[in-house]
mmCIF file of C-alpha atoms and ligand atoms in Angstrom:
data_model
loop_
_atom_site.group_PDB
_atom_site.id
_atom_site.type_symbol
_atom_site.label_atom_id
_atom_site.label_comp_id
_atom_site.label_asym_id
_atom_site.label_seq_id
_atom_site.Cartn_x
_atom_site.Cartn_y
_atom_site.Cartn_z
ATOM 1 C CA MET A 249 -8.524 -18.687 9.328
ATOM 2 C CA LYS A 250 -6.437 -16.137 12.255
ATOM 3 C CA ALA A 251 -5.016 -13.677 11.049
ATOM 4 C CA PHE A 252 -2.249 -11.077 12.744
ATOM 5 C CA ILE A 253 -2.413 -7.420 11.091
ATOM 6 C CA THR A 254 0.429 -4.974 11.831
ATOM 7 C CA GLY A 255 -0.392 -1.188 11.295
ATOM 8 C CA ALA A 256 -3.645 -1.992 11.536
ATOM 9 C CA GLY A 257 -4.166 1.292 12.455
ATOM 10 C CA GLY A 258 -3.081 2.638 9.025
ATOM 11 C CA GLN A 259 -5.130 3.033 5.871
ATOM 12 C CA ILE A 260 -5.193 -0.114 4.598
ATOM 13 C CA GLY A 261 -5.740 -2.180 8.055
ATOM 14 C CA HIS A 262 -9.137 -0.249 7.928
ATOM 15 C CA ASP A 263 -10.250 -1.869 5.025
ATOM 16 C CA LEU A 264 -8.565 -4.894 5.209
ATOM 17 C CA VAL A 265 -9.571 -5.859 8.566
ATOM 18 C CA ALA A 266 -13.594 -4.689 8.509
ATOM 19 C CA ALA A 267 -13.372 -7.550 5.082
ATOM 20 C CA LEU A 268 -11.482 -10.458 6.691
ATOM 21 C CA LEU A 269 -14.069 -9.566 10.226
ATOM 22 C CA SER A 270 -16.974 -10.038 7.640
ATOM 23 C CA SER A 271 -15.479 -13.166 6.288
ATOM 24 C CA GLY A 272 -15.758 -14.730 9.408
ATOM 25 C CA HIS A 273 -12.146 -14.786 10.323
ATOM 26 C CA ASP A 274 -10.568 -14.277 13.691
ATOM 27 C CA VAL A 275 -8.072 -11.034 13.731
ATOM 28 C CA VAL A 276 -6.084 -9.442 16.338
ATOM 29 C CA SER A 277 -5.212 -6.028 15.379
ATOM 30 C CA THR A 278 -1.670 -4.225 16.518
ATOM 31 C CA ASP A 279 -0.409 -1.069 16.047
ATOM 32 C CA LEU A 280 1.764 1.681 17.684
ATOM 33 C CA LEU A 281 -1.735 3.870 18.613
ATOM 34 C CA ASP A 282 -4.960 2.850 20.412
ATOM 35 C CA ARG A 283 -7.749 1.483 17.679
ATOM 36 C CA PRO A 284 -8.521 5.088 15.726
ATOM 37 C CA ALA A 285 -11.846 6.457 16.093
ATOM 38 C CA HIS A 286 -13.092 5.916 13.162
ATOM 39 C CA HIS A 287 -12.374 1.964 13.364
ATOM 40 C CA GLN A 288 -15.658 0.923 13.681
ATOM 41 C CA SER A 289 -14.943 -2.740 14.248
ATOM 42 C CA GLN A 290 -14.065 -4.726 18.191
ATOM 43 C CA GLU A 291 -11.585 -7.274 17.597
ATOM 44 C CA PRO A 292 -9.186 -7.704 19.575
ATOM 45 C CA TRP A 293 -6.475 -4.542 19.361
ATOM 46 C CA LEU A 294 -2.640 -4.383 20.900
ATOM 47 C CA ARG A 295 -0.668 -1.595 21.044
ATOM 48 C CA LEU A 296 2.733 -3.096 19.366
ATOM 49 C CA ASP A 297 5.715 -1.419 18.336
ATOM 50 C CA VAL A 298 7.737 -3.464 15.075
ATOM 51 C CA THR A 299 10.799 -2.471 16.041
ATOM 52 C CA ASP A 300 10.729 -3.812 19.451
ATOM 53 C CA ALA A 301 12.073 -7.684 18.408
ATOM 54 C CA ALA A 302 10.928 -8.837 21.947
ATOM 55 C CA ALA A 303 7.782 -7.430 22.126
ATOM 56 C CA VAL A 304 6.889 -8.492 18.172
ATOM 57 C CA GLU A 305 7.944 -12.232 18.712
ATOM 58 C CA ALA A 306 5.838 -12.892 22.215
ATOM 59 C CA ALA A 307 2.858 -11.028 20.383
ATOM 60 C CA LEU A 308 3.262 -13.674 17.550
ATOM 61 C CA LEU A 309 4.187 -16.369 19.992
ATOM 62 C CA GLU A 310 0.841 -15.516 22.335
ATOM 63 C CA ALA A 311 -1.149 -15.151 19.328
ATOM 64 C CA ARG A 312 -0.557 -17.986 17.165
ATOM 65 C CA PRO A 313 -1.848 -17.084 13.497
ATOM 66 C CA ASP A 314 -2.625 -18.952 10.620
ATOM 67 C CA ILE A 315 -1.373 -15.770 8.641
ATOM 68 C CA VAL A 316 0.401 -11.987 9.183
ATOM 69 C CA PHE A 317 -0.649 -9.552 7.242
ATOM 70 C CA HIS A 318 2.255 -7.083 7.431
ATOM 71 C CA LEU A 319 0.971 -3.849 7.016
ATOM 72 C CA ALA A 320 3.362 -1.033 9.452
ATOM 73 C CA ALA A 321 5.548 1.231 7.700
ATOM 74 C CA ILE A 322 6.246 4.950 7.316
ATOM 75 C CA LEU A 323 5.509 6.200 3.736
ATOM 76 C CA SER A 324 7.689 7.752 0.912
ATOM 77 C CA ALA A 325 7.282 11.490 1.713
ATOM 78 C CA THR A 326 7.113 11.151 5.825
ATOM 79 C CA GLY A 327 10.261 8.919 5.433
ATOM 80 C CA GLU A 328 12.360 11.325 3.340
ATOM 81 C CA LYS A 329 11.939 13.607 6.165
ATOM 82 C CA ASP A 330 13.105 11.308 8.800
ATOM 83 C CA PRO A 331 15.089 8.230 7.143
ATOM 84 C CA ALA A 332 16.518 7.071 10.267
ATOM 85 C CA LEU A 333 12.607 6.280 11.800
ATOM 86 C CA ALA A 334 11.646 4.761 8.241
ATOM 87 C CA TYR A 335 14.748 2.483 8.447
ATOM 88 C CA ALA A 336 14.059 1.345 11.947
ATOM 89 C CA VAL A 337 9.828 1.042 11.204
ATOM 90 C CA ASN A 338 10.230 -0.460 7.255
ATOM 91 C CA GLN A 339 13.748 -2.149 7.568
ATOM 92 C CA THR A 340 14.245 -3.664 11.032
ATOM 93 C CA GLY A 341 10.648 -3.833 11.843
ATOM 94 C CA THR A 342 9.911 -6.302 8.933
ATOM 95 C CA TRP A 343 13.118 -8.280 10.095
ATOM 96 C CA ASN A 344 11.635 -8.433 13.299
ATOM 97 C CA VAL A 345 8.118 -9.263 11.774
ATOM 98 C CA LEU A 346 9.881 -12.138 9.895
ATOM 99 C CA GLU A 347 11.935 -13.742 13.046
ATOM 100 C CA GLY A 348 9.040 -13.248 14.782
ATOM 101 C CA CYS A 349 7.020 -15.727 12.284
ATOM 102 C CA ARG A 350 9.469 -18.219 11.896
ATOM 103 C CA LYS A 351 10.028 -18.427 15.768
ATOM 104 C CA ALA A 352 6.161 -19.002 16.277
ATOM 105 C CA GLY A 353 6.186 -21.177 13.155
ATOM 106 C CA VAL A 354 3.367 -18.572 11.479
ATOM 107 C CA GLY A 355 3.057 -20.174 7.670
ATOM 108 C CA ARG A 356 2.520 -17.377 5.773
ATOM 109 C CA LEU A 357 3.332 -13.431 5.791
ATOM 110 C CA MET A 358 1.244 -10.920 3.396
ATOM 111 C CA PHE A 359 4.347 -8.245 2.824
ATOM 112 C CA THR A 360 3.442 -4.630 1.486
ATOM 113 C CA SER A 361 5.412 -3.544 -1.485
ATOM 114 C CA SER A 362 4.765 -0.395 -3.283
ATOM 115 C CA ILE A 363 5.397 1.173 -6.688
ATOM 116 C CA ALA A 364 8.029 2.857 -5.018
ATOM 117 C CA VAL A 365 10.573 -0.100 -5.190
ATOM 118 C CA PHE A 366 11.310 0.991 -8.890
ATOM 119 C CA GLY A 367 13.468 4.396 -9.913
ATOM 120 C CA PRO A 368 14.835 5.706 -13.156
ATOM 121 C CA LEU A 369 16.847 3.007 -14.619
ATOM 122 C CA PRO A 370 20.852 4.073 -14.399
ATOM 123 C CA ASP A 371 21.701 4.102 -17.991
ATOM 124 C CA ALA A 372 18.720 5.707 -18.813
ATOM 125 C CA GLY A 373 19.312 9.218 -20.937
ATOM 126 C CA PRO A 374 18.071 12.388 -19.586
ATOM 127 C CA GLY A 375 14.082 12.801 -20.274
ATOM 128 C CA GLN A 376 13.625 8.823 -20.251
ATOM 129 C CA SER A 377 11.966 6.844 -17.819
ATOM 130 C CA LEU A 378 10.763 3.475 -16.580
ATOM 131 C CA PRO A 379 9.208 1.572 -19.260
ATOM 132 C CA ASP A 380 5.031 2.297 -19.627
ATOM 133 C CA PRO A 381 3.858 0.448 -18.079
ATOM 134 C CA THR A 382 7.075 -1.280 -16.084
ATOM 135 C CA PRO A 383 6.695 -5.162 -15.722
ATOM 136 C CA ASP A 384 7.669 -7.337 -12.400
ATOM 137 C CA VAL A 385 10.869 -8.051 -13.508
ATOM 138 C CA MET A 386 13.203 -4.892 -13.605
ATOM 139 C CA ALA A 387 16.214 -3.562 -11.754
ATOM 140 C CA LEU A 388 14.813 -2.069 -8.725
ATOM 141 C CA ARG A 389 16.546 1.314 -8.393
ATOM 142 C CA PRO A 390 14.197 3.190 -5.625
ATOM 143 C CA THR A 391 15.389 7.005 -4.906
ATOM 144 C CA THR A 392 14.138 6.954 -1.231
ATOM 145 C CA MET A 393 14.194 5.181 2.479
ATOM 146 C CA TYR A 394 10.575 3.851 1.962
ATOM 147 C CA GLY A 395 11.417 2.458 -2.127
ATOM 148 C CA VAL A 396 14.695 0.923 -0.609
ATOM 149 C CA THR A 397 13.387 -0.727 2.747
ATOM 150 C CA LYS A 398 10.416 -1.838 0.401
ATOM 151 C CA ALA A 399 12.735 -3.522 -2.075
ATOM 152 C CA ALA A 400 14.945 -5.136 0.896
ATOM 153 C CA GLY A 401 11.614 -6.407 2.029
ATOM 154 C CA GLU A 402 10.659 -8.336 -1.338
ATOM 155 C CA LEU A 403 13.758 -9.989 -1.072
ATOM 156 C CA LEU A 404 13.406 -10.441 2.253
ATOM 157 C CA CYS A 405 10.169 -12.147 1.772
ATOM 158 C CA ASP A 406 12.326 -14.285 -1.072
ATOM 159 C CA TYR A 407 14.746 -15.146 1.466
ATOM 160 C CA TYR A 408 12.404 -16.605 4.000
ATOM 161 C CA THR A 409 10.006 -18.670 1.972
ATOM 162 C CA ARG A 410 12.973 -20.588 0.676
ATOM 163 C CA ARG A 411 15.326 -20.957 3.654
ATOM 164 C CA TRP A 412 12.543 -21.026 6.588
ATOM 165 C CA ASN A 413 9.429 -22.025 4.633
ATOM 166 C CA VAL A 414 7.391 -18.630 6.020
ATOM 167 C CA ASP A 415 5.142 -18.772 2.412
ATOM 168 C CA CYS A 416 5.867 -15.002 1.914
ATOM 169 C CA ARG A 417 3.981 -13.168 -0.596
ATOM 170 C CA GLY A 418 2.943 -9.925 -1.539
ATOM 171 C CA VAL A 419 1.768 -7.067 -4.404
ATOM 172 C CA ARG A 420 3.494 -3.605 -5.271
ATOM 173 C CA PHE A 421 0.409 -1.358 -4.355
ATOM 174 C CA PRO A 422 -0.290 1.566 -6.541
ATOM 175 C CA GLY A 423 -0.972 4.695 -4.506
ATOM 176 C CA LEU A 424 -4.055 3.758 -2.379
ATOM 177 C CA ILE A 425 -7.287 5.465 -2.380
ATOM 178 C CA SER A 426 -9.808 5.486 0.208
ATOM 179 C CA ALA A 427 -12.308 7.105 2.562
ATOM 180 C CA THR A 428 -9.625 8.488 4.883
ATOM 181 C CA LEU A 429 -7.275 11.011 5.852
ATOM 182 C CA PRO A 430 -4.075 10.892 3.701
ATOM 183 C CA GLY A 431 -0.801 9.532 5.576
ATOM 184 C CA GLY A 432 2.444 10.580 4.372
ATOM 185 C CA GLY A 433 2.735 9.341 1.477
ATOM 186 C CA SER A 434 3.803 10.688 -2.135
ATOM 187 C CA SER A 435 0.927 9.713 -4.127
ATOM 188 C CA ASP A 436 -1.301 11.697 -1.352
ATOM 189 C CA TYR A 437 -2.317 14.460 -3.674
ATOM 190 C CA ALA A 438 -4.688 12.168 -5.372
ATOM 191 C CA LEU A 439 -6.795 11.560 -2.238
ATOM 192 C CA PHE A 440 -6.269 15.430 -0.955
ATOM 193 C CA MET A 441 -8.061 16.105 -4.191
ATOM 194 C CA TYR A 442 -11.612 14.366 -2.544
ATOM 195 C CA VAL A 443 -11.596 14.704 0.585
ATOM 196 C CA ASP A 444 -10.365 18.842 0.243
ATOM 197 C CA GLY A 445 -12.468 18.867 -3.221
ATOM 198 C CA VAL A 446 -15.862 17.753 -0.936
ATOM 199 C CA ARG A 447 -14.540 19.834 2.611
ATOM 200 C CA HIS A 448 -13.377 23.047 1.066
ATOM 201 C CA GLY A 449 -14.493 22.712 -2.416
ATOM 202 C CA ARG A 450 -10.759 23.546 -3.808
ATOM 203 C CA TYR A 451 -7.575 21.925 -3.400
ATOM 204 C CA GLU A 452 -3.759 23.031 -3.882
ATOM 205 C CA ALA A 453 -2.253 20.089 -5.293
ATOM 206 C CA PHE A 454 1.960 19.874 -4.508
ATOM 207 C CA CYS A 455 2.220 18.139 -8.124
ATOM 208 C CA ARG A 456 1.753 18.895 -11.712
ATOM 209 C CA PRO A 457 -1.004 18.155 -14.025
ATOM 210 C CA ASP A 458 0.750 15.920 -15.864
ATOM 211 C CA THR A 459 2.163 13.548 -13.213
ATOM 212 C CA ARG A 460 1.081 10.181 -13.861
ATOM 213 C CA ILE A 461 1.403 7.097 -11.805
ATOM 214 C CA PRO A 462 -0.604 3.741 -10.708
ATOM 215 C CA LEU A 463 -3.482 4.829 -8.290
ATOM 216 C CA MET A 464 -5.748 2.159 -7.408
ATOM 217 C CA TYR A 465 -9.377 2.192 -5.279
ATOM 218 C CA MET A 466 -8.741 0.576 -1.616
ATOM 219 C CA PRO A 467 -11.514 -2.152 -2.166
ATOM 220 C CA ASP A 468 -9.677 -3.643 -5.126
ATOM 221 C CA GLY A 469 -6.200 -3.433 -2.992
ATOM 222 C CA VAL A 470 -8.218 -5.364 -0.324
ATOM 223 C CA SER A 471 -9.507 -7.772 -2.697
ATOM 224 C CA ALA A 472 -5.818 -8.401 -3.966
ATOM 225 C CA LEU A 473 -4.112 -8.996 -1.053
ATOM 226 C CA LEU A 474 -7.032 -11.509 0.018
ATOM 227 C CA GLN A 475 -6.957 -13.103 -3.585
ATOM 228 C CA LEU A 476 -3.126 -13.854 -3.321
ATOM 229 C CA ALA A 477 -3.326 -15.220 0.482
ATOM 230 C CA SER A 478 -5.529 -17.856 -0.444
ATOM 231 C CA ALA A 479 -4.078 -18.520 -3.803
ATOM 232 C CA GLN A 480 -2.325 -22.072 -4.463
ATOM 233 C CA ARG A 481 1.649 -21.983 -4.398
ATOM 234 C CA GLY A 482 2.088 -24.078 -6.610
ATOM 235 C CA ALA A 483 0.303 -21.512 -8.694
ATOM 236 C CA LEU A 484 2.393 -18.565 -8.189
ATOM 237 C CA THR A 485 5.592 -17.676 -10.185
ATOM 238 C CA ARG A 486 6.999 -15.374 -8.079
ATOM 239 C CA SER A 487 6.595 -13.912 -4.281
ATOM 240 C CA ILE A 488 5.593 -10.172 -5.148
ATOM 241 C CA TYR A 489 3.599 -8.673 -7.904
ATOM 242 C CA ASN A 490 2.813 -5.881 -9.808
ATOM 243 C CA ILE A 491 -1.142 -4.460 -9.567
ATOM 244 C CA ALA A 492 -2.812 -2.049 -11.440
ATOM 245 C CA ALA A 493 -5.944 -0.692 -12.042
ATOM 246 C CA PHE A 494 -5.917 3.151 -13.162
ATOM 247 C CA SER A 495 -3.024 5.505 -14.105
ATOM 248 C CA PRO A 496 -4.580 8.831 -14.604
ATOM 249 C CA ARG A 497 -2.721 12.188 -14.951
ATOM 250 C CA ALA A 498 -3.425 14.861 -12.225
ATOM 251 C CA ASP A 499 -5.653 16.687 -14.189
ATOM 252 C CA GLU A 500 -7.897 13.727 -15.079
ATOM 253 C CA ILE A 501 -8.629 13.076 -11.504
ATOM 254 C CA ALA A 502 -9.652 16.354 -11.044
ATOM 255 C CA ALA A 503 -11.097 16.209 -13.823
ATOM 256 C CA SER A 504 -13.131 12.940 -12.965
ATOM 257 C CA VAL A 505 -13.630 14.374 -9.601
ATOM 258 C CA ARG A 506 -15.455 17.606 -11.131
ATOM 259 C CA ARG A 507 -18.028 15.536 -12.282
ATOM 260 C CA ALA A 508 -19.057 14.568 -8.202
ATOM 261 C CA VAL A 509 -17.953 18.034 -7.209
ATOM 262 C CA PRO A 510 -19.379 20.520 -9.085
ATOM 263 C CA GLY A 511 -17.257 24.041 -9.093
ATOM 264 C CA LEU A 512 -14.225 22.346 -7.846
ATOM 265 C CA GLN A 513 -11.239 24.350 -8.284
ATOM 266 C CA ILE A 514 -7.457 22.461 -8.417
ATOM 267 C CA THR A 515 -4.573 24.860 -8.468
ATOM 268 C CA TYR A 516 -0.465 23.085 -8.754
ATOM 269 C CA ALA A 517 2.390 24.460 -7.030
ATOM 270 C CA PRO A 518 4.304 21.151 -7.121
ATOM 271 C CA ASP A 519 6.839 20.507 -4.287
ATOM 272 C CA PRO A 520 10.226 19.744 -5.432
ATOM 273 C CA LEU A 521 10.666 16.998 -3.020
ATOM 274 C CA ARG A 522 7.206 14.824 -3.625
ATOM 275 C CA GLN A 523 7.021 15.899 -7.536
ATOM 276 C CA GLY A 524 10.412 14.286 -7.093
ATOM 277 C CA ILE A 525 9.546 11.113 -6.010
ATOM 278 C CA LEU A 526 6.476 10.839 -8.200
ATOM 279 C CA ASP A 527 8.741 11.406 -11.315
ATOM 280 C CA SER A 528 11.082 8.495 -9.886
ATOM 281 C CA TRP A 529 7.730 6.180 -10.159
ATOM 282 C CA PRO A 530 6.929 4.469 -13.106
ATOM 283 C CA PRO A 531 3.734 5.610 -14.536
ATOM 284 C CA ALA A 532 1.821 2.640 -15.299
ATOM 285 C CA LEU A 533 2.716 -1.382 -13.864
ATOM 286 C CA ASP A 534 1.991 -4.292 -15.997
ATOM 287 C CA ASP A 535 0.081 -6.580 -14.001
ATOM 288 C CA SER A 536 -0.166 -9.458 -16.763
ATOM 289 C CA ALA A 537 1.576 -12.135 -14.186
ATOM 290 C CA ALA A 538 -0.900 -11.410 -11.536
ATOM 291 C CA ARG A 539 -3.885 -11.994 -13.555
ATOM 292 C CA ARG A 540 -2.512 -14.889 -15.457
ATOM 293 C CA ASP A 541 -1.537 -16.958 -11.864
ATOM 294 C CA TRP A 542 -4.107 -15.785 -9.494
ATOM 295 C CA GLN A 543 -6.713 -14.314 -11.580
ATOM 296 C CA TRP A 544 -6.408 -10.708 -10.741
ATOM 297 C CA ARG A 545 -8.791 -8.213 -12.049
ATOM 298 C CA PRO A 546 -9.297 -4.345 -10.681
ATOM 299 C CA THR A 547 -13.327 -3.897 -10.295
ATOM 300 C CA TYR A 548 -12.967 0.350 -10.435
ATOM 301 C CA SER A 549 -12.042 2.241 -12.706
ATOM 302 C CA LEU A 550 -11.817 5.993 -11.878
ATOM 303 C CA ASP A 551 -14.613 7.671 -12.455
ATOM 304 C CA ALA A 552 -16.150 4.745 -10.947
ATOM 305 C CA MET A 553 -14.209 4.826 -7.942
ATOM 306 C CA THR A 554 -15.277 8.723 -8.118
ATOM 307 C CA ASP A 555 -19.037 7.993 -8.037
ATOM 308 C CA HIS A 556 -18.670 5.259 -4.834
ATOM 309 C CA LEU A 557 -15.863 7.377 -3.086
ATOM 310 C CA VAL A 558 -17.338 10.951 -3.260
ATOM 311 C CA PRO A 559 -20.809 9.932 -0.890
ATOM 312 C CA ARG A 560 -17.691 8.141 1.806
ATOM 313 C CA VAL A 561 -15.711 11.213 1.698
ATOM 314 C CA ARG A 562 -18.815 12.839 2.637
ATOM 315 C CA GLU A 563 -20.193 10.892 5.333
ATOM 316 C CA LEU A 564 -16.442 10.934 6.780
ATOM 317 C CA LEU A 565 -16.054 14.624 7.168
ATOM 318 C CA ALA A 566 -19.351 14.759 8.613
ATOM 319 C CA THR A 567 -18.516 12.497 12.010
HETATM 320 C C1 LIG B 160 3.090 6.857 -0.876
HETATM 321 O O1 LIG B 160 2.929 7.499 -1.593
HETATM 322 O O2 LIG B 160 4.090 6.607 -0.292
HETATM 323 C C2 LIG B 160 2.210 5.480 -0.748
HETATM 324 C C3 LIG B 160 2.961 4.493 -2.043
HETATM 325 C C4 LIG B 160 2.718 4.845 -3.165
HETATM 326 O O3 LIG B 160 3.542 2.750 -1.787
HETATM 327 N N1 LIG B 160 1.389 5.676 -0.647
#
């Protein structure tokens, strides 16, 4: 199949493009920026700003892909610093990509949603939070512009599937961890424990030690996207699915990294903005619908991820 990727230069793009190419698919990668130096792949790379409707439409009409993986987004912490930018890229950008798909006759779009679509329930009393684990079907009360635009993107996916026959599907990603440098998310404390842990032997986390959100190792995240992309539509009972792997406390992640990086020192200095965002997210996700409908299963536990990831972070930092 021919796949067209937006935001290919980001954290997911790096691993998704490699997985698609190694399975023999044609890939057209697009991003606002040039191909990052750490991307080894040689597929065609197009500079594309998803907020530019005409450019998105022209690129899709030219490429005529079978499937679009829409990854371009501004993440939660950066989005709170610049909500207008988050709205432009995440909301208008998603509209532009959906419209481009409709006009170019693209049959399938994969949307990358997030745990950030959830937020505290309006009738929850003090100290009460989302159900643990949080199911797929739940009032969406996001507190960040990132979450607001992802929730709207989910609704647009349903609309385009129903109204325009662009088969839109997606997953609500947990915080994703991979051998890349962190990029503006609130879940980045987990990744920094690995990157700064290997780089400096210490890291001061911007969250409390008891912070608990859903996390996932990138190879599982990429597998989820590819599995859902190839599932029979008739087997799907939803467009957008919760997926889950593990939900450790921050101090449990630190303990796991310390197994592979002896002497690692982790301290905690919660940042009110990012701690507030993390506290608004579910502690864990119920992914039973994904398990039932398209046989989703994660491969990596926290410790299995640590064992696999630490050598890759060492390689990344050596380049
Ligand atoms: C973020 O932290 O903003 C993202 C996410 C959980 O969607 N990694």
